[in-house]
């Protein structure tokens, strides 16, 4: 089956996929918030980590648990859980990042049935030399908790295999991203997003097989569409298919992004080390940071900005759409500086605030106008 | 006014609290008149450490400063709009936007130009703390910056590993402080600061504990102006002495049955910061004989607490009470860290709704409340965590709960008339109370 | 004892006159700008219908956003309290009332005696009010009283995020431009408001029986969307817009008055020293 | 009950059309048109060799194609031009996708910048277009090319639609609101909420409290002006500053905006509501000349 079609199918039927996986393997599923969760350890224990995402519908069930100030994505996630969409999940966990998903997780622990839950105290000061040893300790406790829950030990061999599978997945997705640098990328932004999001939902072994096939086939894949303006999209969690497809219908293509549902999720690999847990800890401290962790300890600048500019150059980006989930503080704090930084470096930006549903009329006009701004010359003699 | 049930009297320490606060903001602004340094930090940033530098150091802690801006509706809106003009979102922490606006407008809430800090020494617990001063430094064209992480886990999971994580960062911080200021950390000062910090935090908790008495000696509106000193400079002798004095006076009030609200007939707790520009809504409740006893926020923003063998919430012991003598720098840093991580229950909600619910229901029964009135605060995510879950938990425990939405420091998000309407409805209908005073 | 309840809402003023729980006369008219005048008009008409004169009525209590303008009332009660008492008269088994008027949507947990145990109000936003429906009806160019029926013939659901009324309009306009059938748009509008109101109701908890009152309750399209959203049945009185006035009359008869002191208190404390 | 709520429609501003008396279209080489179907109003503009020949300004109905035809037919009335005579037509505005006689669409942001450049001259650097449901702040170069733009977020406070609702509410013809809002001795505090719905209850409150209508209009206009200034500040305003769209006609809002910004706006020479149509017609001409039509 065509890998991209398969990704779309899993993206649409994610819960069926997880349920089937359980039946097939007889093993357990852990639903998790936030990509700072060290999935390798769960995977080493034979567990399928499934990222909790929204359903892109107004999160009405969340109202008694989270008031309107919390980000719509987190409320949507909780609302999905309260609807019973994740009832197949045997466990639920979160890694410390921003406060919004923590609200959803806190309510989830209380109101949604599960066998096991865990709050992993991911350090905030990832840039401090003290973070890595601290996280290593956290991972040891976390591993212990998983072992006790499942009643079996996680060996170094298990960890090595998991790390291997995860690094392969990262490596292969980067291979696919290489092809997005081409003048006419053989894969659209919407398709690439589906690929990355499904890697957060699927068994990575299976995902890797699809990726291997994809890396082989892509170079010969012809899309009967114009690439148009090469766009980058940067900001909060974003699995908003409707939006990406809408934009890519307007004679433009997303060639790269910085999202935890995109490149930020897989950009860095685990560099092996005798102490496996330390190796994993290092990866999660060194990865491209979420804005909530992009500071200090003694340097106020943001490491993420040069990385984004670098991507923009490598992928020949003509404009950046900067988005945030409504109320997403970490991004709200960075966005004014980020836009200034990109524009100083010759990359026009346009800002959009996301809700769970896309007000197509309002967004379309803004995006069209932004694209016209980029290609304005053709309207002048 | 009609005869009241209990005798009431104003707090004697009130004036002193006012004076210390005014002096604090004056000293900071005037620091450069002498050889003193200005440090920018937060209410929780272990002031015992930077205050141990040689010579005079005057702090400006960001949250109380944001609150001072918030208490002045006109200046506050100007600051908010200045921040929004730079593209900062309207829903960000209201203190933070006010603080940035104050920089952008180059205006100090207490008169004159914005007094730029010489260095930043800050801790990070909510999404905003480290980022707050990251932006401040940016707006100022760069200020030496150090920020350490205290998000090491909930009070009931604090062990050596968690303490080491923070202490090691503090050593890095000391290196930073000495490098940037060219001054040394004086261990005698540090040790004394830590003793003081224990006294301030523990005696505040003891004063709050006395509010379990009927009638309550303190009301939340006054408590706000009392705990604030702990958010300014809890490590100073002046502040530690103030809390000793407050504790003595509160004991005296209890002994003589002096009530905060003469007609106390309904005891409530709140949550999160109040809308600072509208504290009169708390006075309005008193017309019904309602006394607000405090909240997890008011008790533990600076107060340190622990859970005793019977599962009760009790004040953290001072070092003297624990019979501990601080040996050296390392000992001081460890004790300071241990107190903050184990004692500051205000941080517990960062790790889960159940933790907040457990603490709040303990407060509800130990402080003998009749109901809760929660300010659903759009201005601060840190303190507004799990507020709806807290409502469900209290309701489950049988307490009527009213919520009213607002913002601690953005008056554009608070509708006073509507709030009073809701209070009338809740107090007359749900609580079956009648107004006692006109 | 003969008592009267006057409910001056944002859009419509209502009056009900009762004797020992029996309704003698009732009337409604548009509130308009001058609420005091509207109160006079609606009260006089109710008296006329009841064949009574002012002196025959022992107690008058007012409610609604214009309650304070009812100069001839001896007191006022909160809208939520009025709705709770009103529904308690009609359906004693109701434990949850959902009350949607022109400017506010609210949910109330009611005790068996008709007292308010808990309440939640649609926070400052037009979405979740009658005004929102009107704006949408106008954008759709269908009369407000037909939009409900229209939405029932819808064949597909469209997720629409009810926020600002005017942006709701622009979403509606763009749906029209994309040739979406009007019934589906009407349905989307009702689903959006129902979702919002449903959330408000969930905050107080959905204890049965549940009743829907207020002017918007007459919109069958909205009622249908709400039932779907709550996945529960909802009782709707014949004249849902009168429930508040009825409850107010009941309160008057029972002698419940909320003393008019707030204005004074505020005055005294205005600019009282801050923190 | 509600249907009788609005007795008179005070928002209904007069529709209009205009033909350039000094021109004969038959002598022109290129005839281009721009049709701007906004959420509130629709305009059709016909230009001959880049000179304004005729235009119409009409109210939009719920069906865009009809609104487009209505505007076009009204513009062409008595001119003798037939739609077939137009060499190239561009649709813009909210309903741009449904302009039957248009060969291509361009957003109103680009069109208003270009139109403002034509109407006010090349010195314009900042353009404010207040539409029915959104408010756009645009920075452009000396050719009217968009460099940067910003639109108000998910709140309609201070949009054309908002002021229409206000006109109905207070019962004053929309074109009188601006002038009358200036007939006050001293500026009253602005209404705190410009939300279409909440301003309503606030305004009703003021009316009840016996506040004179003029002062209420002043309070509303200054609130709108303030909201727009906030948007312009976020964009970063640069001189010269020009306003297009209906709001330019509201002296009450414009003068207060100028006061708060400390910048005068350029004097409009032509009906500011047709700026989008003009821009579209000029782009049509450019595309013909570049052989892209």
Coordinates of C-alpha atoms in Angstrom, one line a residue, chain A:
Chain A
X1 CA 0.0 0.0 0.0
X2 CA 1.2 3.5 -0.8
X3 CA 2.8 4.8 2.5
X4 CA 1.3 8.2 2.2
X5 CA -2.2 6.7 1.8
X6 CA -1.5 4.5 4.8
X7 CA -0.4 7.5 6.9
X8 CA -3.7 9.3 6.0
X9 CA -5.6 6.2 6.9
X10 CA -4.0 5.8 10.3
X11 CA -4.3 9.6 10.9
X12 CA -8.1 9.3 10.2
X13 CA -8.6 6.0 12.1
X14 CA -6.0 6.5 14.9
X15 CA -8.1 4.9 17.6
X16 CA -9.0 1.9 15.5
X17 CA -5.3 1.5 14.8
X18 CA -4.4 1.4 18.5
X19 CA -7.2 -1.0 19.4
X20 CA -6.2 -3.3 16.6
X21 CA -2.6 -3.1 17.8
X22 CA -3.6 -4.2 21.3
X23 CA -5.6 -7.1 19.9
X24 CA -2.7 -8.1 17.6
X25 CA 0.1 -7.9 20.2
X26 CA -1.8 -8.4 23.5
X27 CA 0.3 -5.5 24.9
X28 CA -0.5 -2.2 26.6
X29 CA -1.0 1.3 25.3
X30 CA 0.0 4.5 27.1
X31 CA -1.6 7.8 26.0
X32 CA 0.8 10.7 26.6
X33 CA 0.8 14.5 26.6
X34 CA 3.8 16.4 25.2
X35 CA 6.8 15.2 23.1
X36 CA 9.2 15.5 26.1
X37 CA 7.9 12.1 27.1
X38 CA 10.9 9.7 26.7
X39 CA 8.9 7.2 24.5
X40 CA 12.0 5.0 24.2
X41 CA 11.5 3.7 27.7
X42 CA 7.9 2.8 27.2
X43 CA 8.7 1.2 23.8
X44 CA 11.5 -0.8 25.4
X45 CA 8.8 -2.2 27.8
X46 CA 6.7 -3.3 24.9
X47 CA 4.2 -0.5 25.3
X48 CA 2.8 1.5 22.4
X49 CA 3.0 5.2 23.2
X50 CA 0.2 7.2 21.6
X51 CA 0.2 10.9 21.6
X52 CA -3.0 12.5 22.8
X53 CA -4.2 15.0 20.2
X54 CA -7.4 17.0 19.8
X55 CA -10.4 16.2 17.6
X56 CA -10.7 19.6 16.1
X57 CA -14.1 20.1 17.5
X58 CA -15.2 22.7 20.1
X59 CA -14.1 21.1 23.5
X60 CA -17.5 21.2 25.2
X61 CA -16.9 18.4 27.7
X62 CA -13.9 20.1 29.1
X63 CA -15.8 23.1 30.5
X64 CA -16.3 21.8 34.0
X65 CA -12.6 21.0 34.3
X66 CA -10.7 23.7 32.5
X67 CA -12.0 27.2 32.1
X68 CA -11.7 29.2 28.9
X69 CA -8.2 30.6 29.6
X70 CA -6.5 27.3 29.0
X71 CA -5.4 26.6 25.5
X72 CA -8.1 25.1 23.2
X73 CA -5.8 22.3 22.2
X74 CA -5.4 21.1 25.7
X75 CA -9.1 21.4 26.3
X76 CA -9.8 19.6 23.1
X77 CA -7.5 16.7 24.2
X78 CA -9.3 16.4 27.6
X79 CA -12.7 16.6 25.8
X80 CA -11.6 13.7 23.6
X81 CA -10.7 11.7 26.6
X82 CA -13.9 12.5 28.4
X83 CA -15.8 11.3 25.3
X84 CA -14.1 7.9 25.9
X85 CA -12.1 8.1 22.7
X86 CA -9.0 6.9 24.5
X87 CA -10.6 4.3 26.7
X88 CA -8.3 1.7 25.1
X89 CA -5.3 3.4 26.8
X90 CA -4.1 1.4 29.8
X91 CA -2.0 4.2 31.1
X92 CA -1.6 8.0 30.7
X93 CA 1.4 10.2 31.3
X94 CA 2.9 13.7 30.8
X95 CA 6.3 15.2 30.9
X96 CA 6.6 18.6 32.6
X97 CA 6.5 21.3 30.0
X98 CA 4.0 24.2 29.8
X99 CA 1.0 24.5 32.2
X100 CA -1.8 24.0 29.8
X101 CA -1.7 20.3 29.1
X102 CA -1.0 19.8 32.8
X103 CA -4.5 21.0 33.4
X104 CA -5.9 18.4 31.0
X105 CA -3.6 15.7 32.5
X106 CA -4.7 16.5 36.1
X107 CA -8.4 16.2 35.1
X108 CA -7.7 13.1 33.1
X109 CA -6.1 11.4 36.2
X110 CA -9.2 12.0 38.2
X111 CA -12.0 11.4 35.7
X112 CA -10.9 9.0 33.0
X113 CA -10.4 5.3 33.9
X114 CA -6.8 4.0 33.6
X115 CA -4.5 1.5 35.3
X116 CA -1.3 3.5 35.5
X117 CA -0.4 7.2 35.3
X118 CA 2.8 9.2 35.6
X119 CA 4.0 12.8 35.8
X120 CA 7.6 12.8 34.6
X121 CA 9.4 15.8 36.1
X122 CA 11.2 16.9 32.9
X123 CA 13.5 19.7 34.0
X124 CA 12.7 23.2 32.8
X125 CA 16.3 24.4 32.7
X126 CA 17.4 22.0 30.0
X127 CA 20.3 24.3 29.2
X128 CA 21.8 24.0 32.7
X129 CA 24.6 21.5 33.1
X130 CA 22.6 20.2 36.1
X131 CA 19.6 19.2 34.0
X132 CA 21.0 16.0 32.4
X133 CA 22.1 14.2 35.7
X134 CA 18.8 15.3 37.2
X135 CA 16.7 13.9 34.3
X136 CA 18.8 10.7 34.3
X137 CA 17.6 10.2 37.9
X138 CA 14.0 11.0 36.9
X139 CA 14.2 8.4 34.0
X140 CA 15.5 5.8 36.5
X141 CA 12.4 6.3 38.7
X142 CA 10.2 6.4 35.7
X143 CA 11.6 3.1 34.4
X144 CA 11.1 1.6 37.8
X145 CA 7.5 2.7 37.8
X146 CA 6.9 1.2 34.4
X147 CA 8.6 -2.1 35.4
X148 CA 6.5 -2.4 38.6
X149 CA 3.3 -1.7 36.6
X150 CA 4.1 -4.3 34.0
X151 CA 5.7 -6.7 36.4
X152 CA 8.8 -7.2 34.2
X153 CA 12.3 -5.7 34.0
X154 CA 13.4 -3.4 31.1
X155 CA 16.9 -4.6 30.2
X156 CA 19.7 -2.7 28.5
X157 CA 19.0 -4.9 25.5
X158 CA 15.4 -3.7 25.4
X159 CA 16.5 -0.1 25.6
X160 CA 19.1 -0.5 22.9
X161 CA 16.4 -2.0 20.5
X162 CA 14.0 0.8 21.4
X163 CA 16.6 3.5 20.8
X164 CA 17.6 1.8 17.6
X165 CA 14.0 1.8 16.3
X166 CA 13.4 5.4 17.4
X167 CA 16.7 6.7 15.9
X168 CA 15.9 4.9 12.6
X169 CA 12.5 6.6 12.6
X170 CA 14.1 9.9 13.1
X171 CA 16.8 9.2 10.5
X172 CA 14.2 8.1 7.9
X173 CA 11.9 11.1 8.4
X174 CA 14.9 13.4 8.0
X175 CA 15.6 11.6 4.7
X176 CA 12.1 12.4 3.6
X177 CA 12.6 16.0 4.7
X178 CA 15.8 16.2 2.6
X179 CA 13.5 15.8 -0.4
X180 CA 11.4 18.8 0.7
X181 CA 14.5 20.9 -0.2
X182 CA 14.0 20.2 -3.9
X183 CA 12.6 22.9 -6.2
X184 CA 9.5 20.7 -6.6
X185 CA 9.1 18.7 -3.4
X186 CA 7.6 15.3 -4.1
X187 CA 5.6 15.6 -0.8
X188 CA 3.3 18.4 0.3
X189 CA 3.4 20.0 3.8
X190 CA 0.0 18.4 4.7
X191 CA 1.4 15.0 3.7
X192 CA 4.6 15.5 5.7
X193 CA 2.6 16.5 8.7
X194 CA 0.5 13.4 8.4
X195 CA 3.7 11.4 8.3
X196 CA 5.1 12.9 11.5
X197 CA 1.8 12.9 13.4
X198 CA 1.3 9.2 12.5
X199 CA 4.8 8.4 13.8
X200 CA 3.4 9.7 17.2
X201 CA 0.5 7.3 16.9
X202 CA 1.9 4.1 15.3
X203 CA 4.2 1.4 16.3
X204 CA 7.5 2.8 15.1
X205 CA 8.7 -0.5 13.6
X206 CA 5.7 -0.5 11.3
X207 CA 6.1 3.2 10.7
X208 CA 9.8 2.6 9.8
X209 CA 8.8 0.0 7.1
X210 CA 6.5 2.6 5.5
X211 CA 9.2 5.2 5.7
X212 CA 11.8 2.9 4.0
X213 CA 9.3 2.4 1.2
X214 CA 8.6 6.1 1.0
X215 CA 12.2 7.1 0.9
X216 CA 12.6 4.7 -2.1
X217 CA 9.5 5.9 -3.9
X218 CA 9.5 9.6 -3.3
X219 CA 12.3 10.6 -5.7
X220 CA 10.1 9.3 -8.6
X221 CA 6.9 10.7 -7.3
X222 CA 5.3 13.4 -9.4
X223 CA 2.7 15.7 -8.0
X224 CA 0.5 17.4 -10.6
X225 CA 0.6 20.7 -8.7
X226 CA 2.7 23.8 -8.8
X227 CA 5.0 24.3 -5.8
X228 CA 4.3 28.0 -5.8
X229 CA 5.5 30.0 -2.9
X230 CA 7.7 28.1 -0.5
X231 CA 6.3 28.5 3.0
X232 CA 7.5 27.6 6.4
X233 CA 5.1 27.2 9.3
X234 CA 6.3 27.8 12.9
X235 CA 4.7 27.7 16.3
X236 CA 2.6 25.7 18.7
X237 CA 1.3 22.2 18.4
X238 CA -0.3 22.0 15.0
X239 CA -2.0 19.0 13.4
X240 CA -4.5 21.2 11.6
X241 CA -4.8 19.4 8.3
X242 CA -7.7 21.6 7.2
X243 CA -5.5 24.6 7.4
X244 CA -2.5 23.2 5.6
X245 CA -4.6 21.8 2.8
X246 CA -6.4 25.1 2.4
X247 CA -3.1 27.0 2.2
X248 CA -1.5 24.6 -0.2
X249 CA -4.5 25.0 -2.6
X250 CA -3.5 28.7 -2.9
X251 CA -0.5 28.0 -5.1
X252 CA 2.0 27.5 -2.3
X253 CA 3.7 24.7 -0.5
X254 CA 4.9 24.2 3.1
X255 CA 8.4 23.0 2.7
X256 CA 9.5 23.0 6.3
X257 CA 8.1 23.7 9.8
X258 CA 9.0 24.0 13.4
X259 CA 6.3 22.3 15.4
X260 CA 6.3 19.6 18.1
X261 CA 4.1 17.8 15.5
X262 CA 6.8 18.4 12.9
X263 CA 10.5 18.6 12.7
X264 CA 11.0 19.5 16.4
X265 CA 9.7 16.0 17.3
X266 CA 12.4 14.0 15.5
X267 CA 15.2 16.4 14.6
X268 CA 17.6 15.0 17.3
X269 CA 18.7 11.4 17.7
X270 CA 19.8 9.6 20.9
X271 CA 23.6 9.4 20.9
X272 CA 24.5 6.1 22.3
X273 CA 26.4 5.9 25.6
X274 CA 27.2 3.1 28.0
X275 CA 24.6 4.5 30.4
X276 CA 21.5 4.2 28.3
X277 CA 19.3 6.3 30.5
X278 CA 21.9 9.1 30.4
X279 CA 22.0 8.8 26.7
X280 CA 18.2 9.3 26.5
X281 CA 18.3 12.1 29.1
X282 CA 20.9 13.9 27.0
X283 CA 18.7 13.6 23.9
X284 CA 15.7 15.2 25.6
X285 CA 17.8 18.0 27.0
X286 CA 19.6 18.7 23.8
X287 CA 16.7 18.5 21.4
X288 CA 15.3 21.5 19.7
X289 CA 13.5 23.1 22.6
X290 CA 9.9 24.0 23.2
X291 CA 9.9 27.8 23.9
X292 CA 8.9 27.0 27.5
X293 CA 12.4 25.6 28.0
X294 CA 14.4 27.9 25.7
X295 CA 16.2 30.1 28.2
X296 CA 19.1 30.3 30.5
X297 CA 20.6 29.4 32.7
X298 CA 22.9 32.4 32.3
X299 CA 22.0 33.4 28.8
X300 CA 18.7 35.0 27.9
X301 CA 18.9 34.4 24.2
X302 CA 16.9 31.7 22.5
X303 CA 18.7 28.8 20.8
X304 CA 15.6 28.0 18.7
X305 CA 15.8 31.2 16.6
X306 CA 19.0 30.5 14.8
X307 CA 17.8 26.9 14.2
X308 CA 14.6 28.2 12.6
X309 CA 16.5 30.7 10.4
X310 CA 18.8 27.9 9.4
X311 CA 15.9 25.7 8.3
X312 CA 14.4 28.7 6.4
X313 CA 17.7 29.1 4.4
X314 CA 18.3 25.4 3.8
X315 CA 14.7 24.9 2.5
X316 CA 14.7 28.2 0.5
X317 CA 11.7 29.6 2.4
X318 CA 10.0 32.7 0.9
X319 CA 7.7 33.4 3.8
X320 CA 6.9 32.1 7.2
X321 CA 3.4 31.7 8.7
X322 CA 3.8 32.0 12.5
X323 CA 1.0 30.4 14.4
X324 CA 0.0 29.8 18.0
X325 CA -2.7 28.0 19.7
X326 CA -4.9 30.6 21.4
X327 CA -3.5 31.2 24.9
X328 CA -0.2 29.4 24.2
X329 CA 2.0 31.4 26.5
X330 CA 5.4 30.0 25.7
X331 CA 4.9 30.9 22.0
X332 CA 3.1 34.1 22.8
X333 CA 6.2 35.3 24.7
X334 CA 8.6 34.3 21.8
X335 CA 6.5 35.3 18.8
X336 CA 7.1 39.1 18.7
X337 CA 10.9 38.6 18.9
X338 CA 10.8 35.6 16.5
X339 CA 9.0 37.6 13.8
X340 CA 11.3 40.6 14.2
X341 CA 14.3 38.2 13.9
X342 CA 13.0 36.5 10.8
X343 CA 12.0 39.7 9.1
X344 CA 15.4 41.3 9.9
X345 CA 16.8 38.3 8.0
X346 CA 14.6 38.9 5.0
X347 CA 11.9 36.4 5.7
X348 CA 8.4 38.0 5.7
X349 CA 6.1 36.6 8.3
X350 CA 2.4 36.6 8.9
X351 CA 0.8 35.7 12.3
X352 CA -2.3 33.6 12.9
X353 CA -4.0 32.5 16.1
X354 CA -5.3 29.0 16.0
X355 CA -8.5 27.6 17.6
X356 CA -9.7 24.0 17.4
X357 CA -11.6 24.8 14.3
X358 CA -10.4 26.9 11.4
X359 CA -12.5 30.0 10.5
X360 CA -11.8 29.3 6.8
X361 CA -13.1 32.6 5.6
X362 CA -11.0 34.7 7.9
X363 CA -7.8 32.7 7.5
X364 CA -8.1 32.3 3.7
X365 CA -8.1 36.1 3.1
X366 CA -5.1 36.6 5.4
X367 CA -3.1 33.8 3.8
X368 CA -4.0 34.9 0.2
X369 CA -3.0 38.5 1.0
X370 CA 0.3 37.3 2.5
X371 CA 1.0 35.2 -0.6
X372 CA 0.2 38.2 -2.8
X373 CA 2.5 40.3 -0.6
X374 CA 5.3 37.8 -1.3
X375 CA 4.7 37.7 -5.1
X376 CA 3.5 41.3 -5.3
X377 CA 5.8 42.2 -8.2
X378 CA 3.8 40.3 -10.7
X379 CA 0.9 42.8 -10.2
X380 CA 3.1 45.8 -11.1
X381 CA 4.3 47.0 -14.4

